[in-house]
Amino acid sequence: MENHNGLTCPFCQSEMKKGFIQSGTRLAWVPKVSKLSAEPSLTKGSVLLSEQSRFSINYVDAFLCESCNKVIIDYESNEQEQ
């Protein structure tokens, strides 16, 4: 599944580009969108992808498929379930 640039897309088998998802706030996968805040609410089942820090850039590794418009995020180094 690896290629010289990163990954082969598991959906369409095209080559994916390695890059990053970056944010000014922490990044999280949440089971439900919070409509009261732009900051993700970390409820049971949420997964923190990147800590928030005022003094550093918040990012996670990601692979982009331009053929089928999918993004795969690698948060292994930031793995912290809430």
PDB file of C-alpha atoms in Angstrom:
ATOM      1  CA  MET A   1       0.000   0.000   0.000  1.00  0.00           C
ATOM      2  CA  GLU A   2       3.049   2.297   0.222  1.00  0.00           C
ATOM      3  CA  ASN A   3       4.416   4.131  -2.800  1.00  0.00           C
ATOM      4  CA  HIS A   4       7.245   6.653  -3.251  1.00  0.00           C
ATOM      5  CA  ASN A   5       4.984   9.563  -2.267  1.00  0.00           C
ATOM      6  CA  GLY A   6       3.015   7.960   0.565  1.00  0.00           C
ATOM      7  CA  LEU A   7       0.061   5.628   0.156  1.00  0.00           C
ATOM      8  CA  THR A   8      -2.056   4.047  -2.519  1.00  0.00           C
ATOM      9  CA  CYS A   9      -5.679   5.099  -2.040  1.00  0.00           C
ATOM     10  CA  PRO A  10      -7.702   2.193  -0.602  1.00  0.00           C
ATOM     11  CA  PHE A  11     -10.818   3.481  -2.409  1.00  0.00           C
ATOM     12  CA  CYS A  12      -9.597   3.984  -6.001  1.00  0.00           C
ATOM     13  CA  GLN A  13      -5.950   2.716  -5.924  1.00  0.00           C
ATOM     14  CA  SER A  14      -4.534   6.076  -7.119  1.00  0.00           C
ATOM     15  CA  GLU A  15      -1.334   7.485  -5.657  1.00  0.00           C
ATOM     16  CA  MET A  16      -1.959   9.722  -2.638  1.00  0.00           C
ATOM     17  CA  LYS A  17       0.044  12.848  -1.782  1.00  0.00           C
ATOM     18  CA  LYS A  18       1.575  13.102   1.682  1.00  0.00           C
ATOM     19  CA  GLY A  19       0.909  16.342   3.532  1.00  0.00           C
ATOM     20  CA  PHE A  20      -0.697  17.683   6.694  1.00  0.00           C
ATOM     21  CA  ILE A  21      -3.989  18.863   8.168  1.00  0.00           C
ATOM     22  CA  GLN A  22      -3.232  22.056  10.092  1.00  0.00           C
ATOM     23  CA  SER A  23      -5.344  24.142  12.459  1.00  0.00           C
ATOM     24  CA  GLY A  24      -5.112  27.057  14.877  1.00  0.00           C
ATOM     25  CA  THR A  25      -6.949  24.967  17.465  1.00  0.00           C
ATOM     26  CA  ARG A  26      -6.748  21.348  18.535  1.00  0.00           C
ATOM     27  CA  LEU A  27      -7.905  18.728  16.063  1.00  0.00           C
ATOM     28  CA  ALA A  28     -10.339  16.008  17.085  1.00  0.00           C
ATOM     29  CA  TRP A  29     -12.600  13.366  15.607  1.00  0.00           C
ATOM     30  CA  VAL A  30     -15.959  13.737  17.322  1.00  0.00           C
ATOM     31  CA  PRO A  31     -19.101  11.609  17.024  1.00  0.00           C
ATOM     32  CA  LYS A  32     -21.307  14.725  16.953  1.00  0.00           C
ATOM     33  CA  VAL A  33     -20.669  18.305  15.736  1.00  0.00           C
ATOM     34  CA  SER A  34     -20.815  21.004  18.421  1.00  0.00           C
ATOM     35  CA  LYS A  35     -23.042  23.820  17.159  1.00  0.00           C
ATOM     36  CA  LEU A  36     -22.087  26.132  20.032  1.00  0.00           C
ATOM     37  CA  SER A  37     -18.363  26.412  19.418  1.00  0.00           C
ATOM     38  CA  ALA A  38     -15.800  26.154  16.644  1.00  0.00           C
ATOM     39  CA  GLU A  39     -13.611  24.266  19.141  1.00  0.00           C
ATOM     40  CA  PRO A  40     -14.434  20.541  19.155  1.00  0.00           C
ATOM     41  CA  SER A  41     -16.200  19.349  22.311  1.00  0.00           C
ATOM     42  CA  LEU A  42     -14.389  16.257  23.542  1.00  0.00           C
ATOM     43  CA  THR A  43     -17.176  13.963  24.645  1.00  0.00           C
ATOM     44  CA  LYS A  44     -17.119  10.214  25.262  1.00  0.00           C
ATOM     45  CA  GLY A  45     -15.947   8.494  22.112  1.00  0.00           C
ATOM     46  CA  SER A  46     -13.979  11.516  20.840  1.00  0.00           C
ATOM     47  CA  VAL A  47     -10.401  11.043  19.668  1.00  0.00           C
ATOM     48  CA  LEU A  48      -7.923  13.897  20.104  1.00  0.00           C
ATOM     49  CA  LEU A  49      -5.785  14.071  16.956  1.00  0.00           C
ATOM     50  CA  SER A  50      -3.588  17.042  17.868  1.00  0.00           C
ATOM     51  CA  GLU A  51      -3.146  18.946  21.129  1.00  0.00           C
ATOM     52  CA  GLN A  52      -3.814  22.677  21.158  1.00  0.00           C
ATOM     53  CA  SER A  53      -0.824  24.861  21.907  1.00  0.00           C
ATOM     54  CA  ARG A  54      -0.522  28.611  21.656  1.00  0.00           C
ATOM     55  CA  PHE A  55       3.196  28.322  20.974  1.00  0.00           C
ATOM     56  CA  SER A  56       3.299  25.642  18.299  1.00  0.00           C
ATOM     57  CA  ILE A  57       1.549  24.631  15.094  1.00  0.00           C
ATOM     58  CA  ASN A  58      -1.222  22.032  15.436  1.00  0.00           C
ATOM     59  CA  TYR A  59      -1.065  19.445  12.679  1.00  0.00           C
ATOM     60  CA  VAL A  60      -1.352  15.762  11.840  1.00  0.00           C
ATOM     61  CA  ASP A  61       0.117  13.806   8.928  1.00  0.00           C
ATOM     62  CA  ALA A  62      -2.408  13.240   6.141  1.00  0.00           C
ATOM     63  CA  PHE A  63      -2.614  11.684   2.691  1.00  0.00           C
ATOM     64  CA  LEU A  64      -4.726  13.287  -0.056  1.00  0.00           C
ATOM     65  CA  CYS A  65      -6.299  11.478  -3.019  1.00  0.00           C
ATOM     66  CA  GLU A  66      -7.058  13.966  -5.775  1.00  0.00           C
ATOM     67  CA  SER A  67      -8.825  11.278  -7.814  1.00  0.00           C
ATOM     68  CA  CYS A  68     -11.651  10.480  -5.370  1.00  0.00           C
ATOM     69  CA  ASN A  69     -11.367  13.428  -2.947  1.00  0.00           C
ATOM     70  CA  LYS A  70     -10.498  11.398   0.152  1.00  0.00           C
ATOM     71  CA  VAL A  71      -8.115  12.278   2.969  1.00  0.00           C
ATOM     72  CA  ILE A  72      -6.554   9.715   5.314  1.00  0.00           C
ATOM     73  CA  ILE A  73      -5.195  11.113   8.576  1.00  0.00           C
ATOM     74  CA  ASP A  74      -2.371   9.458  10.502  1.00  0.00           C
ATOM     75  CA  TYR A  75      -2.714  10.417  14.165  1.00  0.00           C
ATOM     76  CA  GLU A  76      -0.648   7.528  15.574  1.00  0.00           C
ATOM     77  CA  SER A  77       1.903   9.791  17.254  1.00  0.00           C
ATOM     78  CA  ASN A  78      -0.919  11.769  18.881  1.00  0.00           C
ATOM     79  CA  GLU A  79      -3.117   8.794  19.851  1.00  0.00           C
ATOM     80  CA  GLN A  80      -5.086   9.875  22.928  1.00  0.00           C
ATOM     81  CA  GLU A  81      -8.674   8.713  23.319  1.00  0.00           C
ATOM     82  CA  GLN A  82     -10.984  10.846  25.445  1.00  0.00           C
TER      83      GLN A  82
END
